[in-house]
Amino acid sequence: MEIFKDRKLVIATKHKKESVIAPLLEKNLGVKCFVPDDFDTDVLGTFTGEIERKEGALTTARKKCLLAMEKTNCDLGIASEGSFGPHPTIFIAHADDEFLIFIDKKNNLEIIVRELSLDTNFNAATINSFQNLVDLVKNVGFPEHAVILKITEKEVTYVVKGIQSWELLEESYNKLSANSSQVVAETDMRAMYNPTRMKVIEKAAKKLVEKIKSFCPQCNTPGFGVVKTKPGLLCKWCGSPTNSIKSHLYQCQKCQFELEKMFPNEKKTEDPMYCDNCNP
């Protein structure tokens, strides 16, 4: 893309996210990606609680991106931020909620995508024996996926992160359990220690590339994307509106041109099982 070709793009990360982000952006946009030296994203919050993240994921990603751009004097940047917890609609399942933000100061562009995925090994538990710990880590993909040990959920004075060997796991557990009857074990959700999360970030990066390559039909500005979804797909049986998506509303952030695309999921009616009238 000529608007980005051969421009330097800073990736705001200290957790190796460039491994999945840079190849996609360089191939599709023609940019030259780099990571800033000694850039500590932990100042905006850590997963283990030493530094509390004071703002939401998107605001934090934006701040992270702008800090990296300022530090490197680069007018093109990208950052991601994730959060983990119950899925917003499937409450019994954990979810990885990733935001990716692309900022172009030269052209006054800010392009954002979100990837909400059920594909996560996010887990935490209080354990009272090494065998309990072994059972837990086997279920979260250890040792390919790292784990963290600490004395309590909120006690962060002694935390062992990035554990990816059975030897270190046992050694760390013995040290913590010597001073406490219980130990908290949790998955290390930093991207470089969590291949499952890294795949979700890669998926978000692919979505971002597609959005950047979507141009406004009126002014040709990149990033012409969905700003609102509209429910109301009609039930196949009774014809009543359902909560399923009927259309997507696209908007250009530069000229504000809007376009409504009907039936984005390629179906014009909904199965009665999703109808409150037919299946209350």
PDB file of C-alpha atoms in Angstrom:
ATOM      1  CA  MET A   1       0.000   0.000   0.000  1.00  0.00           C
ATOM      2  CA  GLU A   2       1.546   3.270  -1.170  1.00  0.00           C
ATOM      3  CA  ILE A   3       0.356   5.258   1.842  1.00  0.00           C
ATOM      4  CA  PHE A   4       2.490   3.071   4.140  1.00  0.00           C
ATOM      5  CA  LYS A   5       5.176   1.694   1.803  1.00  0.00           C
ATOM      6  CA  ASP A   6       8.740   1.799   3.200  1.00  0.00           C
ATOM      7  CA  ARG A   7       7.700   3.713   6.319  1.00  0.00           C
ATOM      8  CA  LYS A   8       9.053   2.659   9.711  1.00  0.00           C
ATOM      9  CA  LEU A   9       6.474   1.248  12.112  1.00  0.00           C
ATOM     10  CA  VAL A  10       7.153   0.810  15.813  1.00  0.00           C
ATOM     11  CA  ILE A  11       5.614  -2.193  17.593  1.00  0.00           C
ATOM     12  CA  ALA A  12       5.047  -1.335  21.253  1.00  0.00           C
ATOM     13  CA  THR A  13       5.882  -4.579  23.032  1.00  0.00           C
ATOM     14  CA  LYS A  14       8.356  -6.242  25.382  1.00  0.00           C
ATOM     15  CA  HIS A  15       6.747  -9.674  25.106  1.00  0.00           C
ATOM     16  CA  LYS A  16       7.798 -10.701  21.572  1.00  0.00           C
ATOM     17  CA  LYS A  17       4.474  -9.909  19.920  1.00  0.00           C
ATOM     18  CA  GLU A  18       6.405  -8.685  16.892  1.00  0.00           C
ATOM     19  CA  SER A  19       6.942 -12.350  15.965  1.00  0.00           C
ATOM     20  CA  VAL A  20       3.334 -12.610  14.728  1.00  0.00           C
ATOM     21  CA  ILE A  21       2.556  -8.944  13.991  1.00  0.00           C
ATOM     22  CA  ALA A  22       5.587  -7.798  11.980  1.00  0.00           C
ATOM     23  CA  PRO A  23       5.475 -10.415   9.166  1.00  0.00           C
ATOM     24  CA  LEU A  24       1.827  -9.645   8.413  1.00  0.00           C
ATOM     25  CA  LEU A  25       2.271  -5.865   8.357  1.00  0.00           C
ATOM     26  CA  GLU A  26       5.486  -5.945   6.342  1.00  0.00           C
ATOM     27  CA  LYS A  27       4.006  -8.283   3.739  1.00  0.00           C
ATOM     28  CA  ASN A  28       0.657  -6.533   3.354  1.00  0.00           C
ATOM     29  CA  LEU A  29       1.473  -2.864   4.000  1.00  0.00           C
ATOM     30  CA  GLY A  30       5.112  -2.621   2.912  1.00  0.00           C
ATOM     31  CA  VAL A  31       6.206  -1.113   6.242  1.00  0.00           C
ATOM     32  CA  LYS A  32       9.492  -1.740   8.062  1.00  0.00           C
ATOM     33  CA  CYS A  33       8.726  -2.887  11.596  1.00  0.00           C
ATOM     34  CA  PHE A  34      10.969  -2.496  14.628  1.00  0.00           C
ATOM     35  CA  VAL A  35      10.702  -2.804  18.413  1.00  0.00           C
ATOM     36  CA  PRO A  36      12.015   0.008  20.659  1.00  0.00           C
ATOM     37  CA  ASP A  37      14.979  -0.740  22.912  1.00  0.00           C
ATOM     38  CA  ASP A  38      14.333  -0.871  26.672  1.00  0.00           C
ATOM     39  CA  PHE A  39      10.619  -0.159  26.276  1.00  0.00           C
ATOM     40  CA  ASP A  40       8.853  -1.267  29.459  1.00  0.00           C
ATOM     41  CA  THR A  41       5.151  -1.805  28.813  1.00  0.00           C
ATOM     42  CA  ASP A  42       4.756  -3.069  32.394  1.00  0.00           C
ATOM     43  CA  VAL A  43       4.582   0.537  33.625  1.00  0.00           C
ATOM     44  CA  LEU A  44       0.973   0.502  32.383  1.00  0.00           C
ATOM     45  CA  GLY A  45       0.095  -2.659  34.323  1.00  0.00           C
ATOM     46  CA  THR A  46       1.113  -6.283  34.836  1.00  0.00           C
ATOM     47  CA  PHE A  47      -0.922  -9.481  34.749  1.00  0.00           C
ATOM     48  CA  THR A  48       0.481 -10.542  38.122  1.00  0.00           C
ATOM     49  CA  GLY A  49      -0.581  -7.389  39.916  1.00  0.00           C
ATOM     50  CA  GLU A  50       2.700  -5.721  40.890  1.00  0.00           C
ATOM     51  CA  ILE A  51       1.496  -2.728  38.900  1.00  0.00           C
ATOM     52  CA  GLU A  52      -2.259  -2.351  38.579  1.00  0.00           C
ATOM     53  CA  ARG A  53      -3.639  -1.548  35.150  1.00  0.00           C
ATOM     54  CA  LYS A  54      -5.695   1.540  35.915  1.00  0.00           C
ATOM     55  CA  GLU A  55      -7.583   1.801  32.620  1.00  0.00           C
ATOM     56  CA  GLY A  56      -9.328  -0.473  30.145  1.00  0.00           C
ATOM     57  CA  ALA A  57      -7.533  -2.567  27.563  1.00  0.00           C
ATOM     58  CA  LEU A  58      -8.166  -0.247  24.605  1.00  0.00           C
ATOM     59  CA  THR A  59      -7.102   2.916  26.460  1.00  0.00           C
ATOM     60  CA  THR A  60      -4.001   1.120  27.697  1.00  0.00           C
ATOM     61  CA  ALA A  61      -3.139  -0.095  24.187  1.00  0.00           C
ATOM     62  CA  ARG A  62      -3.492   3.455  22.858  1.00  0.00           C
ATOM     63  CA  LYS A  63      -1.227   4.861  25.583  1.00  0.00           C
ATOM     64  CA  LYS A  64       1.310   2.103  24.981  1.00  0.00           C
ATOM     65  CA  CYS A  65       1.363   2.846  21.259  1.00  0.00           C
ATOM     66  CA  LEU A  66       1.723   6.604  21.692  1.00  0.00           C
ATOM     67  CA  LEU A  67       4.505   6.183  24.275  1.00  0.00           C
ATOM     68  CA  ALA A  68       6.483   3.981  21.891  1.00  0.00           C
ATOM     69  CA  MET A  69       5.935   6.409  19.013  1.00  0.00           C
ATOM     70  CA  GLU A  70       7.114   9.319  21.150  1.00  0.00           C
ATOM     71  CA  LYS A  71      10.135   7.402  22.457  1.00  0.00           C
ATOM     72  CA  THR A  72      11.279   6.479  18.942  1.00  0.00           C
ATOM     73  CA  ASN A  73      10.098   9.639  17.146  1.00  0.00           C
ATOM     74  CA  CYS A  74       8.077   7.441  14.795  1.00  0.00           C
ATOM     75  CA  ASP A  75       4.779   8.561  13.259  1.00  0.00           C
ATOM     76  CA  LEU A  76       3.479   5.034  12.663  1.00  0.00           C
ATOM     77  CA  GLY A  77       2.846   2.554  15.467  1.00  0.00           C
ATOM     78  CA  ILE A  78       0.919  -0.459  16.691  1.00  0.00           C
ATOM     79  CA  ALA A  79       0.149  -1.930  20.109  1.00  0.00           C
ATOM     80  CA  SER A  80      -2.016  -4.634  21.589  1.00  0.00           C
ATOM     81  CA  GLU A  81      -3.540  -5.240  24.994  1.00  0.00           C
ATOM     82  CA  GLY A  82      -5.465  -8.212  26.291  1.00  0.00           C
ATOM     83  CA  SER A  83      -7.642  -9.084  29.243  1.00  0.00           C
ATOM     84  CA  PHE A  84      -8.856 -12.431  30.537  1.00  0.00           C
ATOM     85  CA  GLY A  85     -11.914 -13.579  32.424  1.00  0.00           C
ATOM     86  CA  PRO A  86     -15.472 -14.838  31.905  1.00  0.00           C
ATOM     87  CA  HIS A  87     -16.805 -14.577  28.364  1.00  0.00           C
ATOM     88  CA  PRO A  88     -19.325 -11.680  28.213  1.00  0.00           C
ATOM     89  CA  THR A  89     -22.146 -13.930  26.982  1.00  0.00           C
ATOM     90  CA  ILE A  90     -20.948 -17.480  27.702  1.00  0.00           C
ATOM     91  CA  PHE A  91     -20.424 -16.973  31.405  1.00  0.00           C
ATOM     92  CA  ILE A  92     -19.168 -20.469  32.201  1.00  0.00           C
ATOM     93  CA  ALA A  93     -16.249 -20.102  29.783  1.00  0.00           C
ATOM     94  CA  HIS A  94     -13.036 -18.103  29.971  1.00  0.00           C
ATOM     95  CA  ALA A  95     -12.176 -15.714  27.150  1.00  0.00           C
ATOM     96  CA  ASP A  96      -9.177 -13.862  25.755  1.00  0.00           C
ATOM     97  CA  ASP A  97     -10.227 -10.332  24.788  1.00  0.00           C
ATOM     98  CA  GLU A  98      -7.552  -8.710  22.606  1.00  0.00           C
ATOM     99  CA  PHE A  99      -7.452  -5.159  21.246  1.00  0.00           C
ATOM    100  CA  LEU A 100      -5.037  -4.098  18.524  1.00  0.00           C
ATOM    101  CA  ILE A 101      -4.567  -0.437  17.658  1.00  0.00           C
ATOM    102  CA  PHE A 102      -2.796   1.046  14.626  1.00  0.00           C
ATOM    103  CA  ILE A 103      -1.945   4.764  14.713  1.00  0.00           C
ATOM    104  CA  ASP A 104      -0.738   6.859  11.781  1.00  0.00           C
ATOM    105  CA  LYS A 105      -0.022  10.429  12.922  1.00  0.00           C
ATOM    106  CA  LYS A 106       1.010  11.539   9.457  1.00  0.00           C
ATOM    107  CA  ASN A 107      -2.434  10.764   8.019  1.00  0.00           C
ATOM    108  CA  ASN A 108      -4.402  11.214  11.247  1.00  0.00           C
ATOM    109  CA  LEU A 109      -5.613   7.618  11.318  1.00  0.00           C
ATOM    110  CA  GLU A 110      -6.476   5.348  14.237  1.00  0.00           C
ATOM    111  CA  ILE A 111      -7.628   1.855  13.274  1.00  0.00           C
ATOM    112  CA  ILE A 112      -8.791  -0.596  15.933  1.00  0.00           C
ATOM    113  CA  VAL A 113      -9.796  -4.235  15.930  1.00  0.00           C
ATOM    114  CA  ARG A 114     -10.976  -6.559  18.672  1.00  0.00           C
ATOM    115  CA  GLU A 115     -10.643 -10.337  18.839  1.00  0.00           C
ATOM    116  CA  LEU A 116     -12.733 -12.063  21.504  1.00  0.00           C
ATOM    117  CA  SER A 117     -11.719 -15.702  21.679  1.00  0.00           C
ATOM    118  CA  LEU A 118     -12.730 -18.747  23.680  1.00  0.00           C
ATOM    119  CA  ASP A 119      -9.377 -20.248  22.767  1.00  0.00           C
ATOM    120  CA  THR A 120      -7.457 -19.621  25.992  1.00  0.00           C
ATOM    121  CA  ASN A 121      -5.826 -21.641  28.752  1.00  0.00           C
ATOM    122  CA  PHE A 122      -6.394 -18.865  31.315  1.00  0.00           C
ATOM    123  CA  ASN A 123      -6.626 -20.489  34.732  1.00  0.00           C
ATOM    124  CA  ALA A 124      -5.718 -19.970  38.371  1.00  0.00           C
ATOM    125  CA  ALA A 125      -6.133 -22.049  41.498  1.00  0.00           C
ATOM    126  CA  THR A 126      -5.074 -22.248  45.131  1.00  0.00           C
ATOM    127  CA  ILE A 127      -3.269 -25.541  45.736  1.00  0.00           C
ATOM    128  CA  ASN A 128      -2.015 -27.349  48.828  1.00  0.00           C
ATOM    129  CA  SER A 129       0.167 -30.113  47.398  1.00  0.00           C
ATOM    130  CA  PHE A 130       2.663 -30.591  44.613  1.00  0.00           C
ATOM    131  CA  GLN A 131       0.444 -33.259  43.074  1.00  0.00           C
ATOM    132  CA  ASN A 132      -2.394 -30.699  42.844  1.00  0.00           C
ATOM    133  CA  LEU A 133       0.033 -28.413  41.047  1.00  0.00           C
ATOM    134  CA  VAL A 134       1.057 -31.148  38.629  1.00  0.00           C
ATOM    135  CA  ASP A 135      -2.601 -31.840  37.810  1.00  0.00           C
ATOM    136  CA  LEU A 136      -3.217 -28.133  37.169  1.00  0.00           C
ATOM    137  CA  VAL A 137      -0.249 -27.496  34.905  1.00  0.00           C
ATOM    138  CA  LYS A 138      -0.943 -30.604  32.825  1.00  0.00           C
ATOM    139  CA  ASN A 139      -4.351 -29.129  32.007  1.00  0.00           C
ATOM    140  CA  VAL A 140      -2.959 -25.781  30.810  1.00  0.00           C
ATOM    141  CA  GLY A 141      -0.354 -27.045  28.341  1.00  0.00           C
ATOM    142  CA  PHE A 142       2.732 -26.943  30.551  1.00  0.00           C
ATOM    143  CA  PRO A 143       5.661 -26.685  29.876  1.00  0.00           C
ATOM    144  CA  GLU A 144       5.011 -25.144  26.429  1.00  0.00           C
ATOM    145  CA  HIS A 145       2.755 -22.715  28.285  1.00  0.00           C
ATOM    146  CA  ALA A 146       4.431 -21.161  31.315  1.00  0.00           C
ATOM    147  CA  VAL A 147       2.912 -20.825  34.781  1.00  0.00           C
ATOM    148  CA  ILE A 148       3.318 -18.414  37.682  1.00  0.00           C
ATOM    149  CA  LEU A 149       3.497 -19.238  41.388  1.00  0.00           C
ATOM    150  CA  LYS A 150       2.853 -16.904  44.310  1.00  0.00           C
ATOM    151  CA  ILE A 151       1.751 -17.195  47.928  1.00  0.00           C
ATOM    152  CA  THR A 152      -1.652 -15.521  47.604  1.00  0.00           C
ATOM    153  CA  GLU A 153      -3.682 -13.936  44.831  1.00  0.00           C
ATOM    154  CA  LYS A 154      -2.821 -10.391  45.957  1.00  0.00           C
ATOM    155  CA  GLU A 155       0.562 -10.990  47.580  1.00  0.00           C
ATOM    156  CA  VAL A 156       3.155 -10.070  44.961  1.00  0.00           C
ATOM    157  CA  THR A 157       6.310  -9.589  47.028  1.00  0.00           C
ATOM    158  CA  TYR A 158       7.511 -13.033  45.969  1.00  0.00           C
ATOM    159  CA  VAL A 159       6.360 -14.200  42.561  1.00  0.00           C
ATOM    160  CA  VAL A 160       8.005 -16.707  40.243  1.00  0.00           C
ATOM    161  CA  LYS A 161       7.086 -16.032  36.615  1.00  0.00           C
ATOM    162  CA  GLY A 162       7.795 -17.783  33.357  1.00  0.00           C
ATOM    163  CA  ILE A 163       8.130 -21.288  34.796  1.00  0.00           C
ATOM    164  CA  GLN A 164       8.626 -23.690  31.881  1.00  0.00           C
ATOM    165  CA  SER A 165      10.486 -26.655  33.370  1.00  0.00           C
ATOM    166  CA  TRP A 166       9.509 -29.340  35.857  1.00  0.00           C
ATOM    167  CA  GLU A 167      12.674 -28.684  37.846  1.00  0.00           C
ATOM    168  CA  LEU A 168      11.926 -24.978  38.317  1.00  0.00           C
ATOM    169  CA  LEU A 169       8.286 -25.747  39.031  1.00  0.00           C
ATOM    170  CA  GLU A 170       9.135 -28.094  41.901  1.00  0.00           C
ATOM    171  CA  GLU A 171      11.902 -25.874  43.247  1.00  0.00           C
ATOM    172  CA  SER A 172       9.642 -22.787  43.245  1.00  0.00           C
ATOM    173  CA  TYR A 173       6.754 -24.667  44.828  1.00  0.00           C
ATOM    174  CA  ASN A 174       8.975 -25.985  47.626  1.00  0.00           C
ATOM    175  CA  LYS A 175      10.262 -22.490  48.410  1.00  0.00           C
ATOM    176  CA  LEU A 176       6.798 -20.953  48.578  1.00  0.00           C
ATOM    177  CA  SER A 177       5.126 -23.833  50.408  1.00  0.00           C
ATOM    178  CA  ALA A 178       7.830 -23.788  53.081  1.00  0.00           C
ATOM    179  CA  ASN A 179       6.303 -20.547  54.355  1.00  0.00           C
ATOM    180  CA  SER A 180       2.657 -21.127  53.499  1.00  0.00           C
ATOM    181  CA  SER A 181       0.188 -23.997  53.618  1.00  0.00           C
ATOM    182  CA  GLN A 182      -1.204 -22.912  50.256  1.00  0.00           C
ATOM    183  CA  VAL A 183       0.232 -21.605  47.006  1.00  0.00           C
ATOM    184  CA  VAL A 184      -1.523 -19.852  44.126  1.00  0.00           C
ATOM    185  CA  ALA A 185      -0.738 -21.154  40.643  1.00  0.00           C
ATOM    186  CA  GLU A 186      -1.857 -19.390  37.487  1.00  0.00           C
ATOM    187  CA  THR A 187      -1.130 -19.407  33.791  1.00  0.00           C
ATOM    188  CA  ASP A 188       1.449 -16.910  32.601  1.00  0.00           C
ATOM    189  CA  MET A 189      -0.562 -14.852  30.136  1.00  0.00           C
ATOM    190  CA  ARG A 190       2.348 -12.817  28.765  1.00  0.00           C
ATOM    191  CA  ALA A 191       2.380 -13.463  25.034  1.00  0.00           C
ATOM    192  CA  MET A 192       5.910 -14.862  24.782  1.00  0.00           C
ATOM    193  CA  TYR A 193       5.069 -17.469  27.440  1.00  0.00           C
ATOM    194  CA  ASN A 194       1.637 -18.372  26.101  1.00  0.00           C
ATOM    195  CA  PRO A 195       1.473 -19.785  22.546  1.00  0.00           C
ATOM    196  CA  THR A 196      -2.330 -19.967  22.668  1.00  0.00           C
ATOM    197  CA  ARG A 197      -2.592 -16.244  23.357  1.00  0.00           C
ATOM    198  CA  MET A 198       0.016 -15.496  20.684  1.00  0.00           C
ATOM    199  CA  LYS A 199      -2.217 -17.234  18.129  1.00  0.00           C
ATOM    200  CA  VAL A 200      -5.148 -15.014  19.144  1.00  0.00           C
ATOM    201  CA  ILE A 201      -2.952 -11.931  18.732  1.00  0.00           C
ATOM    202  CA  GLU A 202      -1.957 -13.194  15.283  1.00  0.00           C
ATOM    203  CA  LYS A 203      -5.629 -13.631  14.418  1.00  0.00           C
ATOM    204  CA  ALA A 204      -6.296 -10.051  15.551  1.00  0.00           C
ATOM    205  CA  ALA A 205      -3.363  -8.841  13.429  1.00  0.00           C
ATOM    206  CA  LYS A 206      -4.847 -10.539  10.357  1.00  0.00           C
ATOM    207  CA  LYS A 207      -8.165  -8.857  11.082  1.00  0.00           C
ATOM    208  CA  LEU A 208      -6.366  -5.514  11.431  1.00  0.00           C
ATOM    209  CA  VAL A 209      -4.626  -5.924   8.081  1.00  0.00           C
ATOM    210  CA  GLU A 210      -7.946  -6.617   6.377  1.00  0.00           C
ATOM    211  CA  LYS A 211      -9.497  -3.545   7.982  1.00  0.00           C
ATOM    212  CA  ILE A 212      -6.575  -1.325   6.978  1.00  0.00           C
ATOM    213  CA  LYS A 213      -6.930  -2.609   3.403  1.00  0.00           C
ATOM    214  CA  SER A 214     -10.641  -1.732   3.404  1.00  0.00           C
ATOM    215  CA  PHE A 215     -11.016   1.697   1.748  1.00  0.00           C
ATOM    216  CA  CYS A 216     -13.818   4.201   2.078  1.00  0.00           C
ATOM    217  CA  PRO A 217     -15.917   4.146  -1.136  1.00  0.00           C
ATOM    218  CA  GLN A 218     -16.185   7.946  -0.996  1.00  0.00           C
ATOM    219  CA  CYS A 219     -12.730   9.283  -0.020  1.00  0.00           C
ATOM    220  CA  ASN A 220     -10.536   6.160  -0.288  1.00  0.00           C
ATOM    221  CA  THR A 221      -9.263   6.393   3.304  1.00  0.00           C
ATOM    222  CA  PRO A 222      -7.993   3.092   4.778  1.00  0.00           C
ATOM    223  CA  GLY A 223      -9.764   1.512   7.747  1.00  0.00           C
ATOM    224  CA  PHE A 224     -13.342   1.573   6.493  1.00  0.00           C
ATOM    225  CA  GLY A 225     -14.846  -0.767   9.054  1.00  0.00           C
ATOM    226  CA  VAL A 226     -17.802  -1.829  11.127  1.00  0.00           C
ATOM    227  CA  VAL A 227     -18.776   0.664  13.840  1.00  0.00           C
ATOM    228  CA  LYS A 228     -22.117  -0.871  14.802  1.00  0.00           C
ATOM    229  CA  THR A 229     -23.987  -4.142  14.478  1.00  0.00           C
ATOM    230  CA  LYS A 230     -27.764  -4.173  14.169  1.00  0.00           C
ATOM    231  CA  PRO A 231     -29.834  -7.123  15.445  1.00  0.00           C
ATOM    232  CA  GLY A 232     -33.258  -8.067  14.122  1.00  0.00           C
ATOM    233  CA  LEU A 233     -32.743 -11.010  11.767  1.00  0.00           C
ATOM    234  CA  LEU A 234     -36.229 -12.455  11.246  1.00  0.00           C
ATOM    235  CA  CYS A 235     -37.172 -15.902  12.513  1.00  0.00           C
ATOM    236  CA  LYS A 236     -37.592 -18.459   9.728  1.00  0.00           C
ATOM    237  CA  TRP A 237     -40.836 -19.774  11.259  1.00  0.00           C
ATOM    238  CA  CYS A 238     -42.771 -16.903  12.788  1.00  0.00           C
ATOM    239  CA  GLY A 239     -41.117 -13.883  11.183  1.00  0.00           C
ATOM    240  CA  SER A 240     -40.432 -12.162  14.508  1.00  0.00           C
ATOM    241  CA  PRO A 241     -37.183 -10.155  14.934  1.00  0.00           C
ATOM    242  CA  THR A 242     -34.461 -12.051  16.810  1.00  0.00           C
ATOM    243  CA  ASN A 243     -31.290 -10.866  18.537  1.00  0.00           C
ATOM    244  CA  SER A 244     -29.180 -12.232  15.691  1.00  0.00           C
ATOM    245  CA  ILE A 245     -27.264  -9.782  13.496  1.00  0.00           C
ATOM    246  CA  LYS A 246     -29.243  -8.372  10.571  1.00  0.00           C
ATOM    247  CA  SER A 247     -26.728  -5.797   9.318  1.00  0.00           C
ATOM    248  CA  HIS A 248     -23.364  -4.121   9.856  1.00  0.00           C
ATOM    249  CA  LEU A 249     -22.936  -0.355   9.736  1.00  0.00           C
ATOM    250  CA  TYR A 250     -19.619   0.805   8.243  1.00  0.00           C
ATOM    251  CA  GLN A 251     -18.264   4.311   8.709  1.00  0.00           C
ATOM    252  CA  CYS A 252     -15.246   6.258   7.482  1.00  0.00           C
ATOM    253  CA  GLN A 253     -13.409   8.000  10.313  1.00  0.00           C
ATOM    254  CA  LYS A 254     -12.264  10.769   7.975  1.00  0.00           C
ATOM    255  CA  CYS A 255     -15.300  11.828   5.889  1.00  0.00           C
ATOM    256  CA  GLN A 256     -17.952  10.061   8.050  1.00  0.00           C
ATOM    257  CA  PHE A 257     -19.457   8.325   5.017  1.00  0.00           C
ATOM    258  CA  GLU A 258     -21.712   5.461   6.167  1.00  0.00           C
ATOM    259  CA  LEU A 259     -22.740   2.236   4.483  1.00  0.00           C
ATOM    260  CA  GLU A 260     -25.081  -0.444   5.821  1.00  0.00           C
ATOM    261  CA  LYS A 261     -24.383  -3.996   4.671  1.00  0.00           C
ATOM    262  CA  MET A 262     -27.304  -6.358   5.113  1.00  0.00           C
ATOM    263  CA  PHE A 263     -27.052  -9.999   6.165  1.00  0.00           C
ATOM    264  CA  PRO A 264     -23.292 -10.119   6.907  1.00  0.00           C
ATOM    265  CA  ASN A 265     -23.502 -13.755   8.021  1.00  0.00           C
ATOM    266  CA  GLU A 266     -24.935 -14.754   4.649  1.00  0.00           C
ATOM    267  CA  LYS A 267     -28.371 -15.724   5.892  1.00  0.00           C
ATOM    268  CA  LYS A 268     -31.639 -13.795   5.605  1.00  0.00           C
ATOM    269  CA  THR A 269     -33.589 -15.656   8.314  1.00  0.00           C
ATOM    270  CA  GLU A 270     -32.700 -17.176  11.676  1.00  0.00           C
ATOM    271  CA  ASP A 271     -33.179 -20.693  13.000  1.00  0.00           C
ATOM    272  CA  PRO A 272     -36.244 -20.850  15.323  1.00  0.00           C
ATOM    273  CA  MET A 273     -34.041 -22.175  18.149  1.00  0.00           C
ATOM    274  CA  TYR A 274     -32.657 -18.617  18.504  1.00  0.00           C
ATOM    275  CA  CYS A 275     -36.110 -17.009  18.471  1.00  0.00           C
ATOM    276  CA  ASP A 276     -37.532 -15.856  21.827  1.00  0.00           C
ATOM    277  CA  ASN A 277     -41.024 -16.298  20.437  1.00  0.00           C
ATOM    278  CA  CYS A 278     -40.625 -19.869  19.109  1.00  0.00           C
ATOM    279  CA  ASN A 279     -38.166 -21.006  21.761  1.00  0.00           C
ATOM    280  CA  PRO A 280     -38.838 -18.881  24.863  1.00  0.00           C
TER     281      PRO A 280
END
